[in-house]
Amino acid sequence: MGKTISCSVLLALISCFYLLFATALDTITPSKSIKDPEFVISQNGVFQLGFFSLANSSNRYVGILHNQIPVQTVVWVANRNRPLKDSSGILNISDDGNLVVSNGKAEVLWSSHVTNTAPNATTAQILDSGNLISTDVKKGRKVEIKSWKSPDDPSDGNFSLGIEPFNILEVVIWNNNELYFRSEPWNGNMFLGLMLPTTVDIDGDSMLIYFKLDSQGKFIEWRWDAGKGNWTNRYSIYLTDCDVYGKCGAFGIFDSTKRPICSCLEGTTPLQCQRDNKNGSGAGQGDDGFLEMKMMKVPAFPDRSSIINRDCKDQCVDF
């Protein structure tokens, strides 16, 4: 006669199996790694973390991709500068608590390089937001977006985007070590001049949107068009040469409607007080004053002031 299992014991076994399986769905732990071509999926199936190749390459990468989009859409790449050359890759939590990508020879090709307070308790979970969350990690690192070298090569490109703590916070794009683009300053609610939506809801339906810094230094908004079955380009914060930092040099004015497009800022000559001290008189040369400039971006490292326009002139003259 066969053995029988009580209903309560059977339910307990099923529950334990479910919990173990559910943990494996979206989380990597010290005892749970993934091997190529395995992956883990966020709770509601929005994103996946695992191994992939790009269309025109046999290299293997570990990254985060959209899981419900028919077009391969890569959100983040771990070993972007050191791709796997075969399918022997492993993604796991190392003894020091870092998330690492290794090849079949146990060579570490990428590491999260973070300081962990409890290495044995570290986990990495992929969320429905597309974020990869690692527990017990020391915070406070600067975060920036790095462009790909080309559409088919995710290794580090020339451009990077981040928030720089100038006198006032600004979004900037660097071309290697040269300042390439800067937004208007942060006004407490938004970066002036940047039309970046925080949420989009049309007729109660959410819209898929992501932003990408491409290999040419353009930070572009892409929206999913379900009708076309593809992503469409909707907006770029860098639109013309006018947006390139320092295009016309110091005290230069860029105007695409004029030829030449660059001109000097009027008034970049000695002030009246300087002329008086040098020549003994400023007669006939006019008083110093203010020139109103419209549609101009303020210089880098601006200082915020609560002084209104009419008071500014009086204070400058008195100074």
Coordinates of C-alpha atoms in Angstrom, one line a residue:
M1 CA 0.0 0.0 0.0
G2 CA 1.4 3.4 -1.0
K3 CA 2.2 6.1 1.4
T4 CA -0.2 9.0 1.8
I5 CA 0.6 12.7 2.4
S6 CA -1.8 14.8 4.3
C7 CA -3.3 17.8 2.6
S8 CA -1.6 20.3 5.0
V9 CA 1.9 18.8 4.3
L10 CA 1.3 18.8 0.6
L11 CA 0.3 22.5 0.7
A12 CA 3.4 23.3 2.8
L13 CA 5.6 21.6 0.2
I14 CA 3.9 23.4 -2.7
S15 CA 4.3 26.7 -0.8
C16 CA 8.0 26.1 -0.2
F17 CA 8.6 25.2 -3.8
Y18 CA 6.7 28.3 -4.9
L19 CA 8.7 30.6 -2.7
L20 CA 12.0 29.1 -3.9
F21 CA 10.9 29.4 -7.5
A22 CA 9.6 33.0 -7.1
T23 CA 12.9 34.0 -5.6
A24 CA 14.7 32.7 -8.7
L25 CA 12.4 34.6 -11.0
D26 CA 13.8 38.1 -10.3
T27 CA 16.7 37.8 -7.9
I28 CA 20.3 36.6 -7.9
T29 CA 21.7 35.4 -4.6
P30 CA 25.0 34.0 -3.4
S31 CA 23.5 30.5 -3.9
K32 CA 21.6 31.3 -7.1
S33 CA 23.6 32.3 -10.2
I34 CA 22.6 32.3 -13.9
K35 CA 24.5 30.8 -16.9
D36 CA 24.2 31.7 -20.5
P37 CA 21.5 31.7 -21.9
E38 CA 19.6 31.9 -18.7
F39 CA 17.9 35.1 -17.4
V40 CA 15.8 36.4 -14.5
I41 CA 12.6 38.4 -15.1
S42 CA 11.1 41.2 -13.0
Q43 CA 8.0 40.4 -11.0
N44 CA 5.4 41.5 -13.6
G45 CA 7.6 40.5 -16.6
V46 CA 8.5 44.0 -17.7
F47 CA 12.3 43.6 -17.8
Q48 CA 14.8 40.8 -17.9
L49 CA 18.4 40.5 -16.8
G50 CA 20.5 38.0 -18.6
F51 CA 22.7 37.1 -21.6
F52 CA 22.2 38.5 -25.1
S53 CA 24.0 39.3 -28.4
L54 CA 23.5 42.3 -30.7
A55 CA 22.3 41.9 -34.2
N56 CA 25.6 42.2 -36.0
S57 CA 27.8 40.6 -33.5
S58 CA 28.5 37.2 -32.0
N59 CA 29.8 38.7 -28.7
R60 CA 27.8 37.9 -25.6
Y61 CA 26.8 40.5 -23.0
V62 CA 25.0 40.6 -19.7
G63 CA 22.4 43.3 -19.5
I64 CA 18.9 44.5 -18.8
L65 CA 16.4 44.4 -21.7
H66 CA 12.7 45.1 -22.2
N67 CA 10.9 41.7 -21.9
Q68 CA 7.6 42.6 -23.4
I69 CA 8.8 44.5 -26.5
P70 CA 9.2 42.5 -29.8
V71 CA 12.1 44.7 -30.8
Q72 CA 15.4 44.1 -28.9
T73 CA 15.7 47.1 -26.6
V74 CA 18.8 47.1 -24.3
V75 CA 18.6 49.3 -21.2
W76 CA 21.9 48.6 -19.6
V77 CA 25.0 46.5 -20.3
A78 CA 27.3 45.2 -17.6
N79 CA 30.4 43.9 -19.5
R80 CA 30.2 46.4 -22.3
N81 CA 33.9 46.8 -22.6
R82 CA 34.8 43.1 -22.1
P83 CA 32.3 41.0 -24.0
L84 CA 32.2 37.2 -23.7
K85 CA 33.5 35.4 -26.8
D86 CA 31.4 32.3 -26.3
S87 CA 28.4 31.0 -24.3
S88 CA 30.3 30.0 -21.2
G89 CA 29.3 33.2 -19.2
I90 CA 28.1 33.2 -15.6
L91 CA 26.5 36.0 -13.6
N92 CA 26.8 35.5 -9.9
I93 CA 27.4 37.1 -6.5
S94 CA 31.1 36.8 -5.6
D95 CA 32.6 36.0 -2.2
D96 CA 33.1 39.8 -1.5
G97 CA 29.4 40.5 -2.3
N98 CA 29.9 42.0 -5.7
L99 CA 27.8 41.1 -8.8
V100 CA 30.3 39.7 -11.4
V101 CA 30.3 38.4 -14.9
S102 CA 32.8 35.6 -15.5
N103 CA 33.8 33.4 -18.5
G104 CA 34.4 29.7 -18.6
K105 CA 38.0 30.1 -17.4
A106 CA 36.7 31.9 -14.2
E107 CA 38.1 35.2 -15.4
V108 CA 36.1 38.1 -14.1
L109 CA 35.1 40.4 -17.1
W110 CA 33.0 42.8 -15.1
S111 CA 32.3 43.6 -11.4
S112 CA 29.9 46.0 -9.7
H113 CA 32.9 47.2 -7.6
V114 CA 30.9 48.2 -4.6
T115 CA 31.7 48.1 -0.9
N116 CA 29.3 45.7 0.9
T117 CA 28.6 45.7 4.6
A118 CA 27.3 42.1 4.6
P119 CA 28.7 40.2 1.6
N120 CA 27.0 36.9 2.4
A121 CA 23.6 38.6 2.5
T122 CA 23.9 40.5 -0.8
T123 CA 21.3 39.9 -3.5
A124 CA 20.6 41.5 -6.9
Q125 CA 17.0 42.0 -7.9
I126 CA 15.6 43.2 -11.2
L127 CA 12.5 45.4 -10.8
D128 CA 9.6 46.3 -13.1
S129 CA 11.1 49.8 -13.3
G130 CA 14.2 48.4 -15.0
N131 CA 16.4 49.1 -12.0
L132 CA 18.8 46.5 -10.7
I133 CA 18.8 46.7 -6.9
S134 CA 21.7 45.3 -4.9
T135 CA 21.2 45.0 -1.1
D136 CA 23.8 45.9 1.6
V137 CA 25.6 48.3 -0.7
K138 CA 27.3 51.5 0.3
K139 CA 25.7 54.5 -1.4
G140 CA 26.9 57.9 -2.5
R141 CA 28.6 57.2 -5.8
K142 CA 28.3 59.6 -8.7
V143 CA 26.0 58.3 -11.5
E144 CA 26.4 59.1 -15.2
I145 CA 25.2 57.8 -18.5
K146 CA 27.9 56.7 -21.0
S147 CA 27.2 56.6 -24.8
W148 CA 27.9 53.5 -26.8
K149 CA 30.8 53.6 -29.3
S150 CA 28.4 52.7 -32.1
P151 CA 24.8 51.3 -32.5
D152 CA 26.4 47.8 -32.7
D153 CA 29.1 48.3 -30.1
P154 CA 28.1 49.0 -26.5
S155 CA 31.7 49.7 -25.3
D156 CA 32.4 53.2 -23.9
G157 CA 31.9 55.9 -26.4
N158 CA 33.1 59.5 -26.3
F159 CA 30.1 61.1 -24.6
S160 CA 28.8 61.0 -21.0
L161 CA 25.8 62.7 -19.4
G162 CA 25.3 63.6 -15.8
I163 CA 24.3 66.3 -13.3
E164 CA 27.2 68.7 -12.4
P165 CA 27.1 70.7 -9.1
F166 CA 28.1 74.0 -10.6
N167 CA 27.0 77.0 -8.5
I168 CA 23.6 75.8 -9.6
L169 CA 22.8 72.2 -10.7
E170 CA 22.9 71.7 -14.4
V171 CA 22.6 68.7 -16.8
V172 CA 25.7 68.4 -18.9
I173 CA 27.1 66.3 -21.7
W174 CA 30.9 65.8 -21.9
N175 CA 32.8 64.9 -25.1
N176 CA 35.6 63.0 -23.5
N177 CA 36.9 65.7 -21.1
E178 CA 35.5 68.7 -23.0
L179 CA 32.2 70.3 -22.0
Y180 CA 29.9 69.7 -25.0
F181 CA 26.3 70.6 -23.8
R182 CA 24.8 72.2 -20.7
S183 CA 21.2 72.8 -19.8
E184 CA 19.8 75.8 -18.2
P185 CA 20.2 75.8 -14.4
W186 CA 17.9 74.0 -12.0
N187 CA 15.1 76.3 -10.7
G188 CA 14.0 74.1 -7.8
N189 CA 11.5 72.2 -9.9
M190 CA 13.1 71.5 -13.3
F191 CA 16.1 72.1 -15.5
L192 CA 15.1 75.1 -17.5
G193 CA 15.0 74.4 -21.2
L194 CA 14.6 70.7 -20.9
M195 CA 11.2 69.3 -21.8
L196 CA 11.6 65.9 -20.1
P197 CA 8.3 64.4 -19.0
T198 CA 8.1 62.6 -15.7
T199 CA 4.9 60.6 -16.5
V200 CA 2.8 60.2 -19.6
D201 CA -0.8 59.0 -19.5
I202 CA -3.0 59.0 -22.6
D203 CA -6.6 58.0 -22.1
G204 CA -5.7 56.1 -19.0
D205 CA -3.0 54.0 -20.8
S206 CA 0.6 54.5 -19.9
M207 CA 3.1 55.1 -22.7
L208 CA 6.5 53.5 -22.9
I209 CA 9.3 56.1 -23.0
Y210 CA 13.0 55.9 -22.6
F211 CA 15.9 58.3 -23.1
K212 CA 19.2 57.4 -24.7
L213 CA 22.5 59.2 -25.1
D214 CA 23.6 58.1 -28.6
S215 CA 27.1 57.7 -30.1
Q216 CA 26.9 61.2 -31.6
G217 CA 26.2 62.9 -28.2
K218 CA 22.5 63.4 -28.7
F219 CA 20.2 62.7 -25.7
I220 CA 17.0 61.5 -27.4
E221 CA 13.5 60.6 -26.2
W222 CA 12.1 57.4 -27.7
R223 CA 8.4 56.4 -27.5
W224 CA 7.0 53.0 -28.3
D225 CA 4.5 53.1 -31.2
A226 CA 2.4 49.9 -30.9
G227 CA 0.8 50.5 -34.3
K228 CA 4.2 50.5 -36.0
G229 CA 5.7 48.0 -33.7
N230 CA 8.8 50.0 -33.2
W231 CA 10.3 52.9 -31.3
T232 CA 9.9 56.5 -32.6
N233 CA 12.2 59.4 -32.1
R234 CA 10.3 62.3 -30.4
Y235 CA 12.7 64.7 -28.9
S236 CA 16.4 65.6 -28.4
I237 CA 17.8 68.1 -26.0
Y238 CA 20.6 68.7 -28.5
L239 CA 18.9 70.0 -31.7
T240 CA 21.3 72.3 -33.6
D241 CA 24.9 73.5 -33.5
C242 CA 23.6 76.3 -31.3
D243 CA 23.3 73.8 -28.5
V244 CA 27.0 72.9 -28.6
Y245 CA 28.8 74.5 -25.7
G246 CA 31.2 77.3 -26.7
K247 CA 30.4 77.0 -30.4
C248 CA 31.2 80.8 -30.9
G249 CA 33.8 81.1 -28.3
A250 CA 33.9 83.4 -25.2
F251 CA 31.4 86.3 -25.4
G252 CA 30.1 84.9 -28.7
I253 CA 26.5 85.0 -29.9
F254 CA 25.2 82.2 -32.1
D255 CA 22.3 83.1 -34.4
S256 CA 21.4 80.5 -37.1
T257 CA 19.4 83.1 -39.0
K258 CA 22.5 85.3 -39.7
R259 CA 25.7 84.9 -41.7
P260 CA 28.1 84.4 -40.3
I261 CA 26.3 82.6 -37.5
C262 CA 28.7 83.8 -34.9
S263 CA 29.1 87.4 -33.7
C264 CA 30.7 89.2 -30.8
L265 CA 28.6 90.3 -27.8
E266 CA 28.1 94.1 -28.0
G267 CA 29.9 95.9 -25.2
T268 CA 32.9 93.7 -24.9
T269 CA 35.0 96.9 -24.8
P270 CA 36.5 98.9 -21.9
L271 CA 34.0 100.4 -19.5
Q272 CA 33.6 104.2 -19.3
C273 CA 35.4 104.3 -15.9
Q274 CA 38.3 102.5 -17.4
R275 CA 38.4 104.9 -20.4
D276 CA 38.2 107.9 -18.1
N277 CA 41.2 106.7 -16.1
K278 CA 43.2 106.0 -19.2
N279 CA 42.3 109.0 -21.4
G280 CA 41.2 111.5 -18.8
S281 CA 37.8 111.9 -20.3
G282 CA 35.0 109.7 -21.7
A283 CA 33.2 112.6 -23.3
G284 CA 31.3 111.7 -26.5
Q285 CA 31.6 108.0 -25.9
G286 CA 28.3 107.5 -24.0
D287 CA 27.5 106.2 -20.6
D288 CA 27.9 102.6 -19.6
G289 CA 24.5 100.8 -19.5
F290 CA 22.7 97.5 -19.9
L291 CA 22.0 95.7 -23.2
E292 CA 19.0 93.4 -23.1
M293 CA 19.7 90.0 -24.8
K294 CA 16.8 87.7 -25.5
M295 CA 16.9 83.9 -26.1
M296 CA 20.4 83.7 -24.7
K297 CA 21.8 80.9 -22.4
V298 CA 23.6 82.3 -19.3
P299 CA 27.3 81.6 -18.9
A300 CA 28.6 78.5 -17.1
F301 CA 28.9 78.8 -13.3
P302 CA 26.0 81.3 -12.8
D303 CA 25.1 82.7 -9.5
R304 CA 21.4 82.9 -8.5
S305 CA 20.2 86.4 -7.5
S306 CA 16.9 87.6 -6.0
I307 CA 17.5 91.2 -7.3
I308 CA 14.9 92.4 -9.9
N309 CA 16.0 94.0 -13.1
R310 CA 15.6 97.7 -12.2
D311 CA 17.6 97.2 -8.9
C312 CA 20.4 95.4 -10.7
K313 CA 21.4 98.4 -12.7
D314 CA 21.5 100.7 -9.6
Q315 CA 23.6 98.2 -7.7
C316 CA 26.1 97.8 -10.5
V317 CA 26.4 101.5 -11.1
D318 CA 26.9 102.1 -7.3
F319 CA 29.6 99.4 -7.3

